[in-house]
Tab-separated table of C-alpha atoms and ligand atoms in Angstrom:
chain	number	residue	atom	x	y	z
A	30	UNK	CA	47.881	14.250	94.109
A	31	UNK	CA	46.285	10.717	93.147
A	32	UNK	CA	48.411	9.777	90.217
A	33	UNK	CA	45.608	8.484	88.300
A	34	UNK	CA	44.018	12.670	88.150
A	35	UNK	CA	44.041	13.956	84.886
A	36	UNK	CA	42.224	17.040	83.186
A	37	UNK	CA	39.442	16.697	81.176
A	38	UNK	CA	40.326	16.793	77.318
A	39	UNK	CA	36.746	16.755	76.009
A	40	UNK	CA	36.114	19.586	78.165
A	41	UNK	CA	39.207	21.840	77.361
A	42	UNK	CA	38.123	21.136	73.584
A	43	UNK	CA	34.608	22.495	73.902
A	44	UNK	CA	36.240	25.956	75.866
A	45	UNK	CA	38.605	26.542	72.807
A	46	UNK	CA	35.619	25.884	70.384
A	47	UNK	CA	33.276	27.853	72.324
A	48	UNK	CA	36.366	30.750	72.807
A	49	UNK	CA	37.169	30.843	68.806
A	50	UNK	CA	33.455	31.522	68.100
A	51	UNK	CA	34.180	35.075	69.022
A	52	UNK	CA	36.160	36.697	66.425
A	53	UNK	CA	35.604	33.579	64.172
A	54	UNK	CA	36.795	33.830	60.219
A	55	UNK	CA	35.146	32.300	57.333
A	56	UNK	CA	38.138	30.233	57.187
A	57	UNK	CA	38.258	28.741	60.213
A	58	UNK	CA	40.584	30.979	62.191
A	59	UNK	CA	39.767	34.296	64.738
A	60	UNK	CA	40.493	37.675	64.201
A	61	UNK	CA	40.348	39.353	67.537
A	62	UNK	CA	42.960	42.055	67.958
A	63	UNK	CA	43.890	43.670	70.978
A	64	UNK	CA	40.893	46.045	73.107
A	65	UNK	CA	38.454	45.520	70.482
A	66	UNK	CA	34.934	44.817	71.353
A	67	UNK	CA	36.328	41.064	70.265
A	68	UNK	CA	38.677	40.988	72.821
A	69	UNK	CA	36.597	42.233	75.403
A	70	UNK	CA	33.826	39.363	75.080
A	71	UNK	CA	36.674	36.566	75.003
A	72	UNK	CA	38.210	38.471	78.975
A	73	UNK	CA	34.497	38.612	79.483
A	74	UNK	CA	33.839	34.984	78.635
A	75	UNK	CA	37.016	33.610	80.665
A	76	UNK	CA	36.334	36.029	83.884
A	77	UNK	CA	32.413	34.279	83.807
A	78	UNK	CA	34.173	30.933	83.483
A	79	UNK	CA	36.870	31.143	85.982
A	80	UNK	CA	33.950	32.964	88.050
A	81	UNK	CA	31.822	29.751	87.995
A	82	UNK	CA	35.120	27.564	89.011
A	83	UNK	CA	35.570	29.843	92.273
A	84	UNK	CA	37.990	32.171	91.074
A	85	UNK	CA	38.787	35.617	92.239
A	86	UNK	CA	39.302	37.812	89.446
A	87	UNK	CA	41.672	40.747	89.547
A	88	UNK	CA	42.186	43.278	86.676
A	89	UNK	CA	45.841	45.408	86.872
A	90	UNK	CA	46.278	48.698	85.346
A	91	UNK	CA	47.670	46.923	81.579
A	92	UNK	CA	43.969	45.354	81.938
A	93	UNK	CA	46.021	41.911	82.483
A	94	UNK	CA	43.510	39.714	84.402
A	95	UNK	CA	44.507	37.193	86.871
A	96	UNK	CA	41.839	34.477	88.400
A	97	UNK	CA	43.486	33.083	91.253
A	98	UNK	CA	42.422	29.327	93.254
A	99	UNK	CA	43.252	29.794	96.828
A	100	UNK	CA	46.112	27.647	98.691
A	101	UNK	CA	46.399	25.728	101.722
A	102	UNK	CA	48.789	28.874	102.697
A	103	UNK	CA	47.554	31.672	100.664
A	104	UNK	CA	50.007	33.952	101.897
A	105	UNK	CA	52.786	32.139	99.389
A	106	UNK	CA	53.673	33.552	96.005
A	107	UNK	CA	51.143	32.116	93.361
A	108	UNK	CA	52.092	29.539	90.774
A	109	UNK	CA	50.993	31.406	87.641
A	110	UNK	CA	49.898	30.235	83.837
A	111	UNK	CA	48.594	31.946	81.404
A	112	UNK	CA	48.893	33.534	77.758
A	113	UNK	CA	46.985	35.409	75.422
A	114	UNK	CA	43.488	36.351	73.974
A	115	UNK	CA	43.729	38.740	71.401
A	116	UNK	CA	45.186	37.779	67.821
A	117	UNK	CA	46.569	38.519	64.648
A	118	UNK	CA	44.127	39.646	61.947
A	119	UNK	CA	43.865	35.925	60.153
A	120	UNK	CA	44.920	33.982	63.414
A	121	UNK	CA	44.141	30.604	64.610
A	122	UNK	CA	41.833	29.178	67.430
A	123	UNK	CA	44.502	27.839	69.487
A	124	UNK	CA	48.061	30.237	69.142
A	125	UNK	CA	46.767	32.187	72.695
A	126	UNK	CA	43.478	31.091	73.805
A	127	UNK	CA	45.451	27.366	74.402
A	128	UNK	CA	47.734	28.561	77.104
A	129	UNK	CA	44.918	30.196	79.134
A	130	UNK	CA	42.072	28.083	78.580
A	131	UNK	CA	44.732	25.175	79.569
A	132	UNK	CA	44.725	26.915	82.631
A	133	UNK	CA	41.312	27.185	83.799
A	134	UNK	CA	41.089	23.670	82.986
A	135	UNK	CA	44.069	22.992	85.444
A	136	UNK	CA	41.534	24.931	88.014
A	137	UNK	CA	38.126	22.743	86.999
A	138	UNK	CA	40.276	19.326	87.566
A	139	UNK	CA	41.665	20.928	90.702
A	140	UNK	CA	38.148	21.533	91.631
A	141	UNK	CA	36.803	17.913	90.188
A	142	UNK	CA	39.461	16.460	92.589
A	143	UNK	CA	38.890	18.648	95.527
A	144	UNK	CA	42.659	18.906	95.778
A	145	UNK	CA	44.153	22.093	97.758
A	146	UNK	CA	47.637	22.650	96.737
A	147	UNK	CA	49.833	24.674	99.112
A	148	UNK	CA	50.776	27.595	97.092
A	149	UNK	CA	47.349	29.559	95.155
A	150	UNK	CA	47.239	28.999	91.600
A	151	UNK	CA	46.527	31.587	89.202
A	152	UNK	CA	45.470	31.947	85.372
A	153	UNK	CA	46.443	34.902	83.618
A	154	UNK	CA	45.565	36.481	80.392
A	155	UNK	CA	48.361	39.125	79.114
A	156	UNK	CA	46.708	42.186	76.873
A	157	UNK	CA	47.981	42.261	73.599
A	158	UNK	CA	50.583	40.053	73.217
A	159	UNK	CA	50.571	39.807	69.599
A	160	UNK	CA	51.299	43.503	68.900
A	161	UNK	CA	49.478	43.487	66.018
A	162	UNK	CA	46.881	46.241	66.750
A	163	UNK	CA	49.438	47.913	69.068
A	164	UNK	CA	53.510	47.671	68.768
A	165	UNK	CA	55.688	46.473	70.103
A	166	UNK	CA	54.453	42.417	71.109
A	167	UNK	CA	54.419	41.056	74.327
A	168	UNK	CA	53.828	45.105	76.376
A	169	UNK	CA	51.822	44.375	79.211
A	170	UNK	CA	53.602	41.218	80.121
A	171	UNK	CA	56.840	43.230	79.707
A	172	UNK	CA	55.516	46.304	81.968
A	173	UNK	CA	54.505	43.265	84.369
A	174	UNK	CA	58.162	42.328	84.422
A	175	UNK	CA	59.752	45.898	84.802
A	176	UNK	CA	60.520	45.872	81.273
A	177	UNK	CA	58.855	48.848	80.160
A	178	UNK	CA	56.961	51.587	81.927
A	179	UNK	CA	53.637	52.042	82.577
A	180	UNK	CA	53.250	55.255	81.197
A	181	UNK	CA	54.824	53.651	77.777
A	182	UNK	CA	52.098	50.811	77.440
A	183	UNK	CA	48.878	53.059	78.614
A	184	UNK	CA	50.316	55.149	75.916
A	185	UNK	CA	50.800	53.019	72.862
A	186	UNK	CA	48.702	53.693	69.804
A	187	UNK	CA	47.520	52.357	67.201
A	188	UNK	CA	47.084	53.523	63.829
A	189	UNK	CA	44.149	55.505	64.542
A	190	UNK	CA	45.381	57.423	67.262
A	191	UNK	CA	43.788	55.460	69.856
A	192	UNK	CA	45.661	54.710	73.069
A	193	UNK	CA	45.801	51.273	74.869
A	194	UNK	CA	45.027	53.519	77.873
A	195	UNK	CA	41.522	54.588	76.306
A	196	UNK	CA	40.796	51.341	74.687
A	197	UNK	CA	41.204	49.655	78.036
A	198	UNK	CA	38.843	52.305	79.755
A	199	UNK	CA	36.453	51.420	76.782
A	200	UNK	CA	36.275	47.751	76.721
A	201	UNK	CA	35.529	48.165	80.582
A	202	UNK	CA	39.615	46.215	81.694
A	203	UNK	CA	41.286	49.531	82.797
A	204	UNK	CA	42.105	47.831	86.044
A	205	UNK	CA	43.288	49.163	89.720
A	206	UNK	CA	45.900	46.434	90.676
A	207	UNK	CA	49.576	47.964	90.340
A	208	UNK	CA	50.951	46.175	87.344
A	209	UNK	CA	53.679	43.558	88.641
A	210	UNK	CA	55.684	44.174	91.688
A	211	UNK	CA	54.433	40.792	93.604
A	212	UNK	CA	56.008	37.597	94.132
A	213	UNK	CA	55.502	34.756	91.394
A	214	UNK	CA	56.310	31.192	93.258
A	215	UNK	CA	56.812	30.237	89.212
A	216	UNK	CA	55.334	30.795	85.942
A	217	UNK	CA	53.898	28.037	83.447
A	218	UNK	CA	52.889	28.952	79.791
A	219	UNK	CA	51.184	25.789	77.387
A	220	UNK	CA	51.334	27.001	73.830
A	221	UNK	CA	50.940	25.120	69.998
A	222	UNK	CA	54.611	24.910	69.064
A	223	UNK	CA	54.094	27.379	65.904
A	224	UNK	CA	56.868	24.871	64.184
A	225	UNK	CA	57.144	21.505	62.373
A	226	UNK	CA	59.579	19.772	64.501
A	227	UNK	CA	57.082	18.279	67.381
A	228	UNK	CA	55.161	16.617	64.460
A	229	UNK	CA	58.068	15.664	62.436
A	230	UNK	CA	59.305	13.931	65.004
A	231	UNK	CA	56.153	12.210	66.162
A	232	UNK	CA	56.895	14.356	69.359
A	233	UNK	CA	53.246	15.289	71.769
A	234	UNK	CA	55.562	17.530	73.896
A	235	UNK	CA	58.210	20.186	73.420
A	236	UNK	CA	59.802	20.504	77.009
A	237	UNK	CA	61.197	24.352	76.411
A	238	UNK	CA	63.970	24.941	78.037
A	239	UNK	CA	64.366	28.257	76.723
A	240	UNK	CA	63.787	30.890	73.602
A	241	UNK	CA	66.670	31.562	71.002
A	242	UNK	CA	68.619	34.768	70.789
A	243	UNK	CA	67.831	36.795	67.865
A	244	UNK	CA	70.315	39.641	65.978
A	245	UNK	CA	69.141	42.194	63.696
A	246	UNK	CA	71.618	43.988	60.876
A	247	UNK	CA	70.671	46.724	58.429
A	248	UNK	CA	73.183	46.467	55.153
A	249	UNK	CA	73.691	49.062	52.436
A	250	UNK	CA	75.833	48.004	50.027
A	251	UNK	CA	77.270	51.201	47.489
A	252	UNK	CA	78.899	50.643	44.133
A	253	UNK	CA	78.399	52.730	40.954
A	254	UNK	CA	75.415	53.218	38.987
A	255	UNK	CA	76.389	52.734	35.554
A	256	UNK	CA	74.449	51.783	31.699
A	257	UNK	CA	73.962	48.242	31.560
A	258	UNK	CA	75.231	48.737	27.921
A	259	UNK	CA	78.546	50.285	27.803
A	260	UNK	CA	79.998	49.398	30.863
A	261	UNK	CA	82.472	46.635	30.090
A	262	UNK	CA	82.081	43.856	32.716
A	263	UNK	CA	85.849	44.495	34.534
A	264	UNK	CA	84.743	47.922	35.507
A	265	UNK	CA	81.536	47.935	37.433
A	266	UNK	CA	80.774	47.724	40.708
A	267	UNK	CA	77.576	46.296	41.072
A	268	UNK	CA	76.084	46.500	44.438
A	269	UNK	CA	73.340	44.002	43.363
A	270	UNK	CA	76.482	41.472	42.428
A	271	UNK	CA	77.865	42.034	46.066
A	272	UNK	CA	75.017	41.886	48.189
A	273	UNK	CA	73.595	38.526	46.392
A	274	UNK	CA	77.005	37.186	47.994
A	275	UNK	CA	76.597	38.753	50.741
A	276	UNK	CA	72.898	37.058	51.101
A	277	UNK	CA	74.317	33.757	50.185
A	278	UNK	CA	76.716	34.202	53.085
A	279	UNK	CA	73.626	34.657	56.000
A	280	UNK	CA	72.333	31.340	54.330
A	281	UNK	CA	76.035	29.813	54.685
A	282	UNK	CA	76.637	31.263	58.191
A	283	UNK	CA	72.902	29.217	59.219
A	284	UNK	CA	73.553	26.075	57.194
A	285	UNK	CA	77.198	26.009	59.175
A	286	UNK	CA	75.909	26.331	62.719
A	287	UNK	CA	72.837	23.381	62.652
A	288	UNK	CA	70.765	22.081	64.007
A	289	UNK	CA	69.928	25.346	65.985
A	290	UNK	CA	70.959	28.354	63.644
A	291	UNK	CA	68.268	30.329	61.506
A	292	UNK	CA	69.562	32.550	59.032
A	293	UNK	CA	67.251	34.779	56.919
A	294	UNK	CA	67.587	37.824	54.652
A	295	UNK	CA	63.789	38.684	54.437
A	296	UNK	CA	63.874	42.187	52.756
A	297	UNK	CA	65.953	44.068	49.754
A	298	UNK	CA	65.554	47.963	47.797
A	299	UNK	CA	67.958	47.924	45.010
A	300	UNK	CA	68.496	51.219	43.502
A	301	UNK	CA	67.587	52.944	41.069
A	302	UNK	CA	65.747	49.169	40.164
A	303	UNK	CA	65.942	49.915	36.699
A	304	UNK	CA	66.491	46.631	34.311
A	305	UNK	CA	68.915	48.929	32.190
A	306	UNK	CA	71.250	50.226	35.361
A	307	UNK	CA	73.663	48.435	36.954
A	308	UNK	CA	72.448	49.163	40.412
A	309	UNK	CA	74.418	51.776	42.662
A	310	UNK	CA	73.255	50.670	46.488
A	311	UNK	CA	71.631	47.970	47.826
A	312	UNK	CA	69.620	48.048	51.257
A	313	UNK	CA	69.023	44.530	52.781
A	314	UNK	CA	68.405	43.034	56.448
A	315	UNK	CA	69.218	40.187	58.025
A	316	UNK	CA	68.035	37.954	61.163
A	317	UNK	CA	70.089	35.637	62.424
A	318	UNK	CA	68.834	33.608	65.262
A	319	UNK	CA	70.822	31.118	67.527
A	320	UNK	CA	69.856	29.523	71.570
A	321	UNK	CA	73.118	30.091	72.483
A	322	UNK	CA	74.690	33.914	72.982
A	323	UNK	CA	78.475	32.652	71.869
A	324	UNK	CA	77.715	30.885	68.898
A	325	UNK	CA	74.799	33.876	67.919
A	326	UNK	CA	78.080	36.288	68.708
A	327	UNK	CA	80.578	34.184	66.493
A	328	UNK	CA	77.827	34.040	63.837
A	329	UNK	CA	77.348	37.695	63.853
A	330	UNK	CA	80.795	38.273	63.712
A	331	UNK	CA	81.389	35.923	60.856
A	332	UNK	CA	78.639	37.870	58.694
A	333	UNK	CA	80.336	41.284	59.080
A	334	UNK	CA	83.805	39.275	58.154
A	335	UNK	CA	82.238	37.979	54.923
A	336	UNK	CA	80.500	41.031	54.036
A	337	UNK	CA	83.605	43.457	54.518
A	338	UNK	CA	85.668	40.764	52.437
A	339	UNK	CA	82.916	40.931	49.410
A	340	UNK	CA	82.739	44.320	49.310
A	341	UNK	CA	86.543	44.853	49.006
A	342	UNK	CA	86.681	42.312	46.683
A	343	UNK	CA	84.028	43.810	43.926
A	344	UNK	CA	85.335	47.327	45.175
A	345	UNK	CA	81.771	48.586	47.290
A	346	UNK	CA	81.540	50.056	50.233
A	347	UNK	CA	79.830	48.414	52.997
A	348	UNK	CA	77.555	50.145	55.727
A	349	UNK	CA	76.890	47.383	58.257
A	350	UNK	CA	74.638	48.254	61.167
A	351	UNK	CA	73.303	45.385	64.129
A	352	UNK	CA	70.154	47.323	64.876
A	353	UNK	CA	68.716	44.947	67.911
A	354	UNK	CA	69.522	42.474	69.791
A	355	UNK	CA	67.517	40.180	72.140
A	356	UNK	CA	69.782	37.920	73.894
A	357	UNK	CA	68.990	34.241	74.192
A	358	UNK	CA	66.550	33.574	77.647
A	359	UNK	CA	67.250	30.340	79.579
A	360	UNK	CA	64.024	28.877	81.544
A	361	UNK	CA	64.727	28.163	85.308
A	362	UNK	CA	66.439	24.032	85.732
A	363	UNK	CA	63.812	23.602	88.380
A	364	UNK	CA	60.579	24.735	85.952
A	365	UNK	CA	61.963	23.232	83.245
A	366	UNK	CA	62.711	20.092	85.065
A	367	UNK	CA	58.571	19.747	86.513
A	368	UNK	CA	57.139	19.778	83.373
A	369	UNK	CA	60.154	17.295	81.865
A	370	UNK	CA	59.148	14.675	85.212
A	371	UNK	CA	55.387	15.776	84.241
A	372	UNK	CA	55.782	13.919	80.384
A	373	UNK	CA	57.670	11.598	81.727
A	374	UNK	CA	56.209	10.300	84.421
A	375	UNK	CA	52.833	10.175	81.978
A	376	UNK	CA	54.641	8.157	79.463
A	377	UNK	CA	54.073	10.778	77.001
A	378	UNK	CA	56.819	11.364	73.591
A	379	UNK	CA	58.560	14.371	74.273
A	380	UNK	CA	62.140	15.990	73.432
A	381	UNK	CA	63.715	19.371	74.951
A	382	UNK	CA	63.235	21.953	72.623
A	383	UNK	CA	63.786	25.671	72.232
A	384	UNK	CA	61.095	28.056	71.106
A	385	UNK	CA	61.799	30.166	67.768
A	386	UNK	CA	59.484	32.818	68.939
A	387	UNK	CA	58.876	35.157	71.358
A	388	UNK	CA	56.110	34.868	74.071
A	389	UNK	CA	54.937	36.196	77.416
A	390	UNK	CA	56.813	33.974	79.161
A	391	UNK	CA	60.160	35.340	77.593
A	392	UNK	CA	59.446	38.478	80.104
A	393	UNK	CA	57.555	36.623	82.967
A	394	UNK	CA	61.175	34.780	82.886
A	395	UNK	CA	62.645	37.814	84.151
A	396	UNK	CA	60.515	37.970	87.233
A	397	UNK	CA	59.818	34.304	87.788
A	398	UNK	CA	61.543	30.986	87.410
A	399	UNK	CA	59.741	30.094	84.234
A	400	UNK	CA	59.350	27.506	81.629
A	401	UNK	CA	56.549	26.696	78.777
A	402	UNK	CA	54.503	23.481	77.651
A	403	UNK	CA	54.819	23.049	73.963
A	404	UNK	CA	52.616	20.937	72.044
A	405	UNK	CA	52.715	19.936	68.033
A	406	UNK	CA	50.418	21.898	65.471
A	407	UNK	CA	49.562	21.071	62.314
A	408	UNK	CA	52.322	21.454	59.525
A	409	UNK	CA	53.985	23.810	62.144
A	410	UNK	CA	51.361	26.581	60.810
A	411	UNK	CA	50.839	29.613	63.435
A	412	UNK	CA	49.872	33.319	62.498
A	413	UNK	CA	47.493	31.619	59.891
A	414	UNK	CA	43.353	30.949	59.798
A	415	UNK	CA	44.133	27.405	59.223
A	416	UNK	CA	46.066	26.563	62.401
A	417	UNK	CA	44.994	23.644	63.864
A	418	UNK	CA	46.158	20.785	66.652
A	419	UNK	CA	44.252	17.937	67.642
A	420	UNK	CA	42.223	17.386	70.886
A	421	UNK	CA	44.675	14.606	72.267
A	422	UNK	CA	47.372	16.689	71.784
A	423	UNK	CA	45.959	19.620	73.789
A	424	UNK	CA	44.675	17.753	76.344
A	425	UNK	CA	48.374	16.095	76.461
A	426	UNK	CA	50.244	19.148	77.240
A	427	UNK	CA	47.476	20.364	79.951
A	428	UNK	CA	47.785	17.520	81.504
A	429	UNK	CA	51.529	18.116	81.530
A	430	UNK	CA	51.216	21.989	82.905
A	431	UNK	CA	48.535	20.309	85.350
A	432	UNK	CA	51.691	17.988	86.872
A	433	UNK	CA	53.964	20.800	86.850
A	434	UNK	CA	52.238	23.414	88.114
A	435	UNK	CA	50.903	21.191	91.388
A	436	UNK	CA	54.892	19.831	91.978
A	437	UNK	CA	55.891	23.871	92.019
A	438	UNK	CA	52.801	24.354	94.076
A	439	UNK	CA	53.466	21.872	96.666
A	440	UNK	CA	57.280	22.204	96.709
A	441	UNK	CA	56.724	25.104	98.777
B	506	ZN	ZN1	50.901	33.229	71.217
């Protein structure tokens, strides 16, 4: 391809604008969860779009749509991007909507430049990825990948009773395509970083080469109930006392393994919560969240260390459960490595980075050699109305996934 092509910024800019109109908050954000009438304009919107650029549209059985550009061999696995439409209740215009408008904008400069690349291209949009309407995130990419069953999405409801099977049928996406179960040549996903460190940095793209590992621990802590009055200090056993250690030991444990550890205790019940009882158990969790499985493990087994040594110490007894565990993903060298020659090669700032949260690509990863486009947002605010990047940036990291995608396309 001409080295001088690039995607049309201006143009990518007026899809998002035109995209976030539907669903659009006083505040400046979208609300368009999953199946909703919402969602169904935006898949109707992008299928007219990628319609007018020559696409064919297909619709699977999750109601994830995929408009595919023909290749010189169209017989070869397609070299995929794609993300999400729906959102969170006060969500942005760009956490989403970026990674597949991004893509039909690859298409339209594909079709400005009457380039043919040798494997097909195609754009995909993955129903309800944000899980907020229906739980758990990220289903119909993950039945795509084998990671849950059909018969589990279709059946997911939300908290009216209504299925994603029926809400599909509704809105008109109940598709006929089998859901996965193809070849992917390789999978591209552009997202907003949803984190400060792009922008800190002065950074326009995070090269991901992967998503952290993430551990989850419920913690009940048990001493003695007791009146705050008469009980001389030597004798209590205040759970309250031990799991405020115990908390200050997660925050330890991330503070010890920078620059890539997170460490969080987001949620406590202290019983009976009275201000005159020395409290008798304590419930708390804790995430911690590292990119690499051994140091995750050695952090995980330092917490349980430091919370069975509190607990003898102050005389409680400790109940200390992991209750999930996602294990770090690693994208594929050769992904990764296109879209780090793509930023390069444009003289565009960029530094490797790993993404804190999850995204369709995390299961696409498990089908297809994989890797993601990040690109700064503003304050590193995501799941918010007043998420916002800038034009340049955008257009950046399409231009980026543009690069990429044609190298994987043509390397066939
Ligand atoms: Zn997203």
């Amino acid at each position: 391809m001409a080295t001088n092509v690039r995607i049309n910024g201006q143009r990518l800019w007026d899809s998002l604008m035109e995209m976030a109109r539907i669903g659009a908050t006083a505040k400046g954000g979208v609300c368009r969860l999953a199946l909703t009438d919402l969602d169904r304009q935006s898949r109707d919107l992008f299928v007219r779009w990628c319609k007018e650029a020559g696409c064919s549209i297909t619709v699977d059985r999750m109601g994830n749509i995929f408009a595919r550009r023909p290749g010189k061999d169209d017989s070869l696995p397609p070299v995929m991007t794609g993300s999400h439409l729906d959102s969170q209740p006060t969500g942005g215009k760009f956490d989403g909507a970026y990674g597949v408008l991004a893509g039909l904008e690859v298409v339209r400069t594909l079709n400005d430049a009457n380039y043919e690349t040798n494997a097909p291209i195609e754009v995909a949009v993955w129903t309800n990825e944000e899980g907020s309407r229906f739980a758990p995130a990220m289903i119909a990419s993950g039945v795509f990948a084998g990671v849950f069953d059909l018969d589990y999405g279709l059946g997911r409801a939300d908290t009216e009773g209504k299925t994603m099977g029926e809400e599909l049928k509704r809105i008109g996406y109940a598709g006929d395509a089998e859901v996965g179960g193809r070849d992917i040549g390789a999978f591209f996903e552009a997202h907003i970083e949803q984190g400060p460190i792009l922008e800190a940095e002065g950074k326009t793209i995070g090269v991901v080469r992967g998503v952290q590992g993430i551990r989850w621990y419920e913690i009940t802590v048990t001493g003695q109930e007791a009146h705050a009055g008469p009980t001389p200090m030597p004798r209590r056993k205040d759970a309250l006392v031990g799991a405020a250690r115990m908390v200050e030991a997660v925050n330890r444990i991330g503070l010890e393994n920078q620059p890539d550890a997170c460490a969080t205790v987001g949620m406590m019940q202290v019983s009976p919560n009275s201000r005159n009882v020395i409290p008798g158990t304590v419930f708390f969790t804790a995430d911690l969240r590292h990119p690499d499985a051994d140091t995750l493990a050695a952090m995980s087994a330092a917490l349980q260390q430091e919370c069975e040594t509190i607990a003898e110490k102050a005389g409680l007894t400790l109940d200390f459960n992991e209750i999930w565990y996602s294990p770090p993903v690693g994208f594929a060298p050769e992904c990764v490595a296109a879209v780090q020659k793509a930023a390069d090669d444009l003289a565009i700032p960029n530094r490797k980075i790993v993404s804190g949260a999850g995204h369709d690509a995390v299961y696409l990863s498990r089908v297809a050699p994989t890797a993601m486009v990040f690109v700064p947002c503003e304050n590193g605010i995501s799941h918010n109305e007043i998420e916002n990047a800038t034009a340049e940036d955008l257009a950046a990291g399409c231009d980026v996934l543009l690069r990429a995608m044609v190298e994987r396309a043509n390397a066939v």
